Coordinates of C-alpha atoms in Angstrom, one line a residue:
X1 CA -1.8 -6.2 -4.8
X2 CA -3.0 -9.4 -6.4
X3 CA -2.9 -11.3 -3.1
X4 CA -5.1 -8.6 -1.6
X5 CA -7.6 -9.3 -4.4
X6 CA -7.4 -13.0 -3.7
X7 CA -5.9 -13.6 -7.1
X8 CA -2.7 -15.6 -7.9
X9 CA 0.0 -13.7 -9.7
X10 CA 3.4 -14.6 -11.3
X11 CA 5.8 -11.9 -12.2
X12 CA 9.1 -11.8 -14.2
X13 CA 8.1 -14.4 -16.8
X14 CA 10.9 -13.4 -19.3
X15 CA 10.3 -16.5 -21.4
X16 CA 6.7 -15.3 -22.1
X17 CA 6.1 -13.3 -25.3
X18 CA 2.7 -11.6 -25.5
X19 CA 1.4 -10.4 -28.8
X20 CA -1.5 -8.1 -27.9
X21 CA -2.5 -7.4 -31.5
X22 CA -2.8 -11.1 -32.4
X23 CA -4.2 -11.9 -28.9
X24 CA -1.8 -14.7 -28.2
X25 CA 1.3 -15.5 -26.3
X26 CA 4.2 -17.9 -26.8
X27 CA 6.6 -19.8 -24.5
X28 CA 9.2 -21.6 -26.6
X29 CA 7.3 -23.7 -29.1
X30 CA 4.0 -23.5 -27.2
X31 CA 1.4 -21.0 -28.4
X32 CA -1.5 -19.9 -26.2
X33 CA -4.4 -18.0 -27.7
X34 CA -7.1 -15.8 -26.2
X35 CA -9.7 -18.1 -24.7
X36 CA -7.3 -21.0 -23.9
X37 CA -7.3 -22.1 -20.2
X38 CA -4.2 -21.7 -18.1
X39 CA -3.7 -22.3 -14.4
X40 CA -1.6 -19.9 -12.3
X41 CA 0.1 -20.9 -9.0
X42 CA 1.2 -17.8 -7.3
X43 CA 2.9 -19.7 -4.5
X44 CA 5.3 -21.7 -6.6
X45 CA 5.5 -19.3 -9.6
X46 CA 4.2 -21.9 -12.0
X47 CA 2.0 -21.2 -15.0
X48 CA 0.4 -24.4 -16.2
X49 CA -1.2 -24.9 -19.6
X50 CA -4.7 -26.3 -19.2
X51 CA -7.2 -26.8 -16.4
X52 CA -5.9 -28.1 -13.1
X53 CA -8.4 -29.2 -10.4
X54 CA -8.8 -26.5 -7.8
X55 CA -10.0 -26.5 -4.2
X56 CA -11.7 -23.4 -2.8
X57 CA -10.2 -22.4 0.6
X58 CA -12.7 -22.3 3.5
X59 CA -12.6 -21.6 7.2
X60 CA -13.7 -24.9 8.8
X61 CA -15.0 -25.0 12.4
X62 CA -11.9 -26.8 13.5
X63 CA -9.7 -24.0 12.0
X64 CA -11.8 -21.3 13.7
X65 CA -11.3 -23.1 17.0
X66 CA -7.6 -23.4 16.5
X67 CA -7.4 -19.7 15.6
X68 CA -9.3 -18.8 18.8
X69 CA -6.8 -20.7 20.8
X70 CA -4.0 -18.9 19.0
X71 CA -5.6 -15.5 19.7
X72 CA -5.5 -16.3 23.5
X73 CA -1.7 -16.9 23.3
X74 CA -0.3 -14.3 20.9
X75 CA 1.0 -10.9 21.9
X76 CA 1.1 -9.4 18.4
X77 CA -2.0 -7.7 17.0
X78 CA -3.0 -8.8 13.5
X79 CA -4.5 -6.3 11.0
X80 CA -5.1 -6.5 7.3
X81 CA -4.2 -4.4 4.2
X82 CA -7.5 -3.4 2.6
X83 CA -8.5 -0.7 0.1
X84 CA -12.2 -1.2 -0.2
X85 CA -15.2 -1.9 2.1
X86 CA -15.4 -5.4 0.6
X87 CA -11.8 -6.1 1.4
X88 CA -12.3 -4.7 4.9
X89 CA -15.3 -7.0 5.5
X90 CA -13.4 -10.0 4.2
X91 CA -10.5 -9.1 6.5
X92 CA -12.9 -9.0 9.4
X93 CA -14.2 -12.4 8.5
X94 CA -10.6 -13.8 8.7
X95 CA -10.2 -12.2 12.2
X96 CA -8.3 -9.0 11.4
X97 CA -8.3 -6.5 14.3
X98 CA -8.3 -3.5 12.1
X99 CA -6.8 -2.2 8.8
X100 CA -3.0 -1.6 9.0
X101 CA -2.8 -0.2 5.4
X102 CA -5.5 1.4 3.3
X103 CA -4.0 2.6 0.0
X104 CA -5.7 5.6 -1.5
X105 CA -4.1 5.6 -5.0
X106 CA -6.3 2.7 -6.2
X107 CA -9.3 4.9 -5.5
X108 CA -7.9 7.5 -7.9
X109 CA -7.8 4.9 -10.7
X110 CA -11.6 4.3 -10.8
X111 CA -13.0 5.2 -14.2
X112 CA -15.4 7.8 -12.8
X113 CA -12.6 9.8 -11.2
X114 CA -9.5 9.2 -13.3
X115 CA -10.5 12.1 -15.7
X116 CA -10.8 14.4 -12.7
X117 CA -7.4 13.3 -11.4
X118 CA -5.9 14.0 -14.8
X119 CA -7.6 17.4 -14.8
X120 CA -6.0 18.1 -11.5
X121 CA -2.6 17.1 -12.8
X122 CA -3.0 19.1 -16.0
X123 CA -4.2 22.3 -14.2
X124 CA -2.3 25.4 -15.3
X125 CA -3.3 27.4 -12.2
X126 CA -4.0 26.9 -8.5
X127 CA -7.7 27.7 -9.1
X128 CA -8.0 24.9 -11.8
X129 CA -6.2 22.4 -9.5
X130 CA -8.5 23.2 -6.6
X131 CA -11.6 22.9 -8.8
X132 CA -10.6 19.4 -9.7
X133 CA -9.8 18.5 -6.0
X134 CA -13.2 19.9 -4.9
X135 CA -14.8 17.4 -7.3
X136 CA -12.6 14.5 -5.9
X137 CA -13.4 15.4 -2.3
X138 CA -16.9 13.9 -2.0
X139 CA -15.7 10.8 -3.8
X140 CA -12.8 10.3 -1.4
X141 CA -15.1 11.0 1.5
X142 CA -17.4 8.2 0.3
X143 CA -14.4 5.8 0.0
X144 CA -13.3 6.4 3.5
X145 CA -16.9 6.4 4.9
X146 CA -17.4 2.9 3.5
X147 CA -14.1 1.4 4.9
X148 CA -14.5 3.1 8.3
X149 CA -18.1 1.9 8.6
X150 CA -17.1 -1.7 7.7
X151 CA -14.5 -1.6 10.4
X152 CA -16.6 0.2 13.0
X153 CA -14.7 0.5 16.3
X154 CA -11.4 -0.8 14.9
X155 CA -8.4 1.2 13.7
X156 CA -8.1 2.0 10.0
X157 CA -4.7 3.4 8.9
X158 CA -5.2 5.4 5.7
X159 CA -2.0 6.1 3.7
X160 CA -2.1 9.3 1.8
X161 CA -1.2 9.4 -1.9
X162 CA 2.1 7.6 -2.6
X163 CA 2.8 7.0 -6.3
X164 CA 4.2 9.6 -8.7
X165 CA 1.6 11.6 -10.6
X166 CA 2.6 10.3 -14.0
X167 CA 1.1 7.0 -13.1
X168 CA -2.4 8.6 -13.5
X169 CA -1.7 9.8 -17.0
X170 CA -1.7 7.6 -20.2
X171 CA 1.5 5.9 -21.3
X172 CA 3.7 8.3 -23.3
X173 CA 4.3 5.8 -26.1
X174 CA 0.6 4.9 -26.4
X175 CA -0.5 8.5 -26.3
X176 CA 2.0 9.4 -29.0
X177 CA 0.6 6.7 -31.3
X178 CA -3.0 7.8 -30.5
X179 CA -2.1 11.4 -31.5
X180 CA -0.5 10.2 -34.8
X181 CA -3.6 8.1 -35.5
X182 CA -5.9 11.1 -35.0
X183 CA -3.7 13.3 -37.2
X184 CA -3.6 10.8 -40.0
X185 CA -7.4 10.3 -39.9
X186 CA -8.3 14.0 -39.7
X187 CA -9.4 13.7 -36.1
X188 CA -11.0 16.5 -34.1
X189 CA -8.4 19.3 -33.7
X190 CA -9.7 20.1 -30.2
X191 CA -9.1 16.4 -29.1
X192 CA -5.7 16.4 -30.8
X193 CA -4.7 19.6 -29.0
X194 CA -6.0 18.2 -25.6
X195 CA -4.0 15.0 -26.1
X196 CA -0.9 16.9 -27.1
X197 CA -1.1 18.9 -23.9
X198 CA -1.4 15.7 -21.9
X199 CA 1.5 14.2 -23.7
X200 CA 3.7 17.2 -22.9
X201 CA 2.7 17.0 -19.3
X202 CA 3.3 13.2 -19.1
X203 CA 6.8 13.8 -20.6
X204 CA 7.5 16.5 -18.1
X205 CA 6.6 14.2 -15.2
X206 CA 8.6 11.2 -16.5
X207 CA 11.5 10.2 -14.2
X208 CA 14.6 8.1 -14.6
X209 CA 13.8 6.2 -11.4
X210 CA 10.2 6.9 -10.2
X211 CA 10.4 4.6 -7.2
X212 CA 13.0 7.0 -5.7
X213 CA 11.6 10.1 -7.3
X214 CA 8.8 12.6 -6.8
X215 CA 6.3 10.5 -4.9
X216 CA 5.0 10.0 -1.4
X217 CA 5.4 12.9 1.0
X218 CA 7.6 14.7 -1.5
X219 CA 4.4 15.3 -3.6
X220 CA 2.8 16.9 -0.6
X221 CA 5.7 19.2 0.1
X222 CA 5.5 20.5 -3.5
X223 CA 1.7 20.1 -3.9
X224 CA 0.2 20.3 -0.4
X225 CA -3.4 20.8 -1.6
X226 CA -3.7 17.1 -2.7
X227 CA -3.0 15.8 0.9
X228 CA -5.2 18.6 2.3
X229 CA -8.1 17.3 0.2
X230 CA -7.5 13.7 1.4
X231 CA -7.2 14.7 5.0
X232 CA -10.5 16.7 4.8
X233 CA -12.2 13.7 3.2
X234 CA -11.0 11.4 6.0
X235 CA -12.1 13.8 8.8
X236 CA -15.5 14.6 7.1
X237 CA -16.1 10.8 6.8
X238 CA -15.4 10.4 10.5
X239 CA -17.7 13.3 11.3
X240 CA -20.5 11.8 9.2
X241 CA -20.2 8.4 10.9
X242 CA -20.1 9.9 14.4
X243 CA -23.3 11.8 13.6
X244 CA -24.8 8.4 12.5
X245 CA -23.9 6.8 15.8
X246 CA -20.8 4.8 14.7
X247 CA -17.4 4.7 16.3
X248 CA -14.8 5.3 13.6
X249 CA -11.1 5.0 14.3
X250 CA -9.2 6.6 11.4
X251 CA -5.5 7.1 11.5
X252 CA -3.5 9.1 8.9
X253 CA -0.2 7.8 7.5
X254 CA 2.3 9.9 5.6
X255 CA 4.5 7.8 3.2
X256 CA 8.1 7.8 2.3
X257 CA 9.3 10.2 5.0
X258 CA 13.1 10.5 5.2
X259 CA 13.5 13.4 7.7
X260 CA 11.7 14.8 10.8
X261 CA 11.3 18.1 9.0
X262 CA 9.1 16.5 6.3
X263 CA 6.9 14.9 8.9
X264 CA 6.7 18.1 11.0
X265 CA 5.5 20.2 8.1
X266 CA 2.9 17.6 6.9
X267 CA 1.7 16.8 10.4
X268 CA 0.9 20.5 10.8
X269 CA -0.9 20.4 7.5
X270 CA -3.1 17.6 8.8
X271 CA -3.7 19.3 12.1
X272 CA -4.8 22.5 10.4
X273 CA -7.3 20.6 8.3
X274 CA -8.6 18.7 11.3
X275 CA -9.1 21.9 13.2
X276 CA -11.0 23.5 10.3
X277 CA -13.4 20.5 10.2
X278 CA -13.8 20.7 14.0
X279 CA -14.8 24.4 13.7
X280 CA -17.2 23.6 10.9
X281 CA -18.9 20.6 12.6
X282 CA -18.6 21.4 16.3
X283 CA -17.1 18.0 16.8
X284 CA -13.7 17.0 18.3
X285 CA -11.5 14.4 16.6
X286 CA -8.7 12.3 18.0
X287 CA -7.0 11.1 14.8
X288 CA -3.5 9.8 15.2
X289 CA -0.9 10.9 12.6
X290 CA 2.0 8.7 11.8
X291 CA 4.4 7.7 9.0
X292 CA 5.6 4.7 7.0
X293 CA 9.2 3.8 7.8
X294 CA 10.5 2.5 4.4
X295 CA 13.9 4.2 3.9
X296 CA 17.1 3.4 5.7
X297 CA 17.6 7.1 6.6
X298 CA 14.2 7.1 8.3
X299 CA 15.3 4.1 10.4
X300 CA 18.5 5.9 11.4
X301 CA 16.6 9.0 12.3
X302 CA 13.7 7.2 14.0
X303 CA 14.2 9.0 17.3
X304 CA 13.9 12.4 15.7
X305 CA 11.0 11.3 13.5
X306 CA 9.2 9.8 16.5
X307 CA 8.9 13.2 18.1
X308 CA 6.3 14.1 15.4
X309 CA 4.6 10.7 15.0
X310 CA 1.8 8.8 16.9
X311 CA 2.8 5.6 15.1
X312 CA 5.3 4.0 12.8
X313 CA 4.4 1.4 10.2
X314 CA 7.3 -0.3 8.6
X315 CA 6.8 -0.6 4.9
X316 CA 9.1 -3.6 4.5
X317 CA 8.6 -4.0 0.7
X318 CA 10.3 -0.7 -0.1
X319 CA 12.6 -0.9 2.9
X320 CA 13.9 -4.1 1.5
X321 CA 14.4 -2.6 -2.0
X322 CA 16.2 0.5 -0.7
X323 CA 18.4 -1.5 1.8
X324 CA 19.5 -4.1 -0.7
X325 CA 19.6 -1.7 -3.7
X326 CA 17.4 -4.2 -5.5
X327 CA 14.5 -3.4 -7.8
X328 CA 12.0 -6.1 -6.9
X329 CA 10.5 -6.4 -10.4
X330 CA 14.0 -7.1 -11.8
X331 CA 15.6 -9.0 -9.0
X332 CA 13.0 -11.6 -8.4
X333 CA 12.9 -12.6 -12.1
X334 CA 16.6 -12.3 -13.0
X335 CA 19.0 -13.2 -10.2
X336 CA 17.5 -13.9 -6.8
X337 CA 16.9 -17.6 -7.6
X338 CA 20.6 -17.9 -8.5
X339 CA 21.6 -16.1 -5.3
X340 CA 19.5 -18.5 -3.3
X341 CA 20.9 -21.5 -5.2
X342 CA 24.5 -20.3 -4.6
X343 CA 23.7 -19.6 -0.9
X344 CA 24.4 -15.9 -1.2
X345 CA 20.9 -15.4 0.2
X346 CA 19.1 -17.9 2.3
X347 CA 15.6 -16.8 1.2
X348 CA 14.0 -14.4 -1.1
X349 CA 14.2 -11.1 1.0
X350 CA 10.8 -10.0 -0.5
X351 CA 9.1 -13.1 0.9
X352 CA 11.0 -13.6 4.2
X353 CA 12.3 -10.6 6.1
X354 CA 16.1 -10.3 6.0
X355 CA 16.9 -10.2 9.7
X356 CA 20.6 -9.6 9.3
X357 CA 20.2 -6.4 7.2
X358 CA 16.7 -5.0 7.0
X359 CA 15.9 -6.5 10.4
X360 CA 18.8 -4.6 12.1
X361 CA 17.4 -1.3 10.7
X362 CA 13.9 -2.2 11.9
X363 CA 15.2 -3.2 15.4
X364 CA 17.2 0.0 15.7
X365 CA 14.2 2.1 14.6
X366 CA 12.0 0.4 17.2
X367 CA 14.5 1.0 20.0
X368 CA 15.1 4.6 19.0
X369 CA 11.5 5.4 18.3
X370 CA 10.3 4.0 21.7
X371 CA 13.1 5.8 23.5
X372 CA 12.0 9.2 22.1
X373 CA 8.3 8.5 22.3
X374 CA 7.3 5.7 24.7
X375 CA 3.7 5.9 23.6
X376 CA 4.3 5.3 19.9
X377 CA 2.5 2.5 18.2
X378 CA 4.7 0.3 16.1
X379 CA 3.6 -2.1 13.3
X380 CA 4.5 -3.5 9.9
X381 CA 2.4 -3.3 6.8
X382 CA 4.5 -5.0 4.1
X383 CA 3.6 -8.5 2.8
X384 CA 6.2 -9.8 5.3
X385 CA 3.4 -9.4 7.8
X386 CA 1.9 -12.7 6.6
X387 CA 5.1 -14.7 6.6
X388 CA 5.7 -16.9 9.7
X389 CA 9.4 -16.3 10.0
X390 CA 8.9 -12.5 9.6
X391 CA 6.0 -12.5 12.1
X392 CA 8.3 -14.2 14.6
X393 CA 10.9 -11.4 14.1
X394 CA 8.2 -8.8 14.6
X395 CA 7.4 -10.5 17.9
X396 CA 11.0 -10.6 19.0
X397 CA 11.7 -6.9 18.3
X398 CA 8.5 -5.8 20.1
X399 CA 6.2 -4.6 17.4
X400 CA 2.6 -4.0 18.4
X401 CA 1.0 -5.5 15.3
X402 CA 1.5 -7.0 11.9
X403 CA -0.7 -6.2 8.9
X404 CA -1.0 -8.4 5.8
X405 CA -3.3 -9.4 3.0
X406 CA -6.8 -10.4 4.2
X407 CA -6.2 -13.9 2.9
X408 CA -3.0 -14.2 5.0
X409 CA -4.6 -13.1 8.3
X410 CA -5.2 -16.6 9.6
X411 CA -1.5 -17.5 8.9
X412 CA -0.4 -14.4 10.8
X413 CA -2.6 -15.2 13.7
X414 CA -1.1 -18.7 14.0
X415 CA 2.4 -17.5 13.4
X416 CA 2.0 -14.8 16.1
X417 CA 0.9 -17.5 18.6
X418 CA 3.8 -19.8 17.6
X419 CA 6.2 -16.9 18.1
X420 CA 4.8 -16.3 21.6
X421 CA 5.1 -20.0 22.6
X422 CA 8.6 -20.4 21.1
X423 CA 9.8 -17.3 22.8
X424 CA 7.7 -17.4 26.0
X425 CA 10.6 -16.4 28.2
X426 CA 11.1 -13.2 26.4
X427 CA 9.4 -10.2 27.9
X428 CA 7.6 -8.1 25.4

C-alpha cells in the first residue's frame, strides 16, 4: 500500500516503543519526539535518526529510450496496481498498459463515506442496508468513472470488496474507552446509545483470524447486495463514459474464491446487474468477469474455476501466506531474517516469489486453467509483479501480464525484456 503511494515503509520494528499520549517514541536509549526528523529507507528496512540527503527519482530521456527498446522485446504485458485516478495517471506516465488491480476498500475509507459504510454495516433490516448502499452508489460510480477515464482504452481490473466488515468500524478498545469517557462526563445519552450499538456490532464481527475469515467473496455470498451495488456502479460508470465518447475497458474481479460454486453464483450476480443496466440504458457491455487466485485450493481446482472465469489474477501476497502458513506481519519481523541467515529460505518469499512451493501451485493453475479455458487471460497482481526474479518466473510459466506498484512499472518492463532475452528459445 505504501509503495503504491510512493512512500517508504518499514514494518515489524519491535524495538520501537511509541507513546502516543506523550507524542514520542524510544529505541533503546534514543528518544525521538514529535517534530524530530527521521529518514526511512523502505528498501533496506533502515530507520535513520536525522536528515539524510535524498535524490528524487526521475525518468531521464536515456531511461525512456532503454524502456522503449525493452518494450519491443518483452512478451509479458505490464500493468499497475492503482486505486485512484491520480495513481492511474502516474502509472500511465511510467508506461503501464492498464490497471491490473484497483482495490475498492480504500474508497470506502474516505471521510465523506465512512459514516455511510458504517450505517450499512449497522443496518437492522434489508431496507436500512439498501438505503445506505443507495447513498454509496453514486460515490462509487464517481470513483470508477475517474479511473476508467484516466486509463481510457486500456483494461482496468476492479476488485470487489475484500476486507472483513469490522475494518470499517472503530477499534473495539478505543470505542469502549470513548463510551466510558462520555458516561463519566455526562455525555449525550443518544450518542452513548449509538456508540454502544456500534460497539456491540463491532464485537459481533470480531474474528480470531480475519485474514482467513468472513471476507472477500464470502461476504458476497452472505451479503450479496454490497457486490451488487459495486457492480452497478462499475457498469453505470462505463455507460456514462461511453455516452461521452470514451472507450472504457472495465473488468470485474472477485476475490478469495476457493471453489467453482462460489464463482458461479457471484458471476451470475454480476451478469444479472449488467443486464439490468443494459435494459435501463439501451447499451451493450462486454465486461470480463474473473477471479483472484490466492488460495492453494483455488490453484488445485483451477480447471473447474476457469469454466466460470474470463481471467485469473494471481494474488501472490495472500497465496504466499496461505501456502507457507505464514502471517506476513509476524514472519517478516520475527523469523524470516533468521531463516534466510540459516539458509532455510533463500529469499524473503514476500519479496521474491517462491518458485519451489508457491510457484508450483501457480504453474499448475496456469496449465489447468488454460486446458479448461484456452481463452482465459492470466496475470499476477501481487507485489511480486515488480520483482525481476518473479517477473522471469511469470514469463517462464506463460502468464499474459504482471501488475505492480506504479513506481515499479519501469523495473517490470526491463525485467520482462531480460526474461525474454534470457529465455529466447522458450516458446510462450
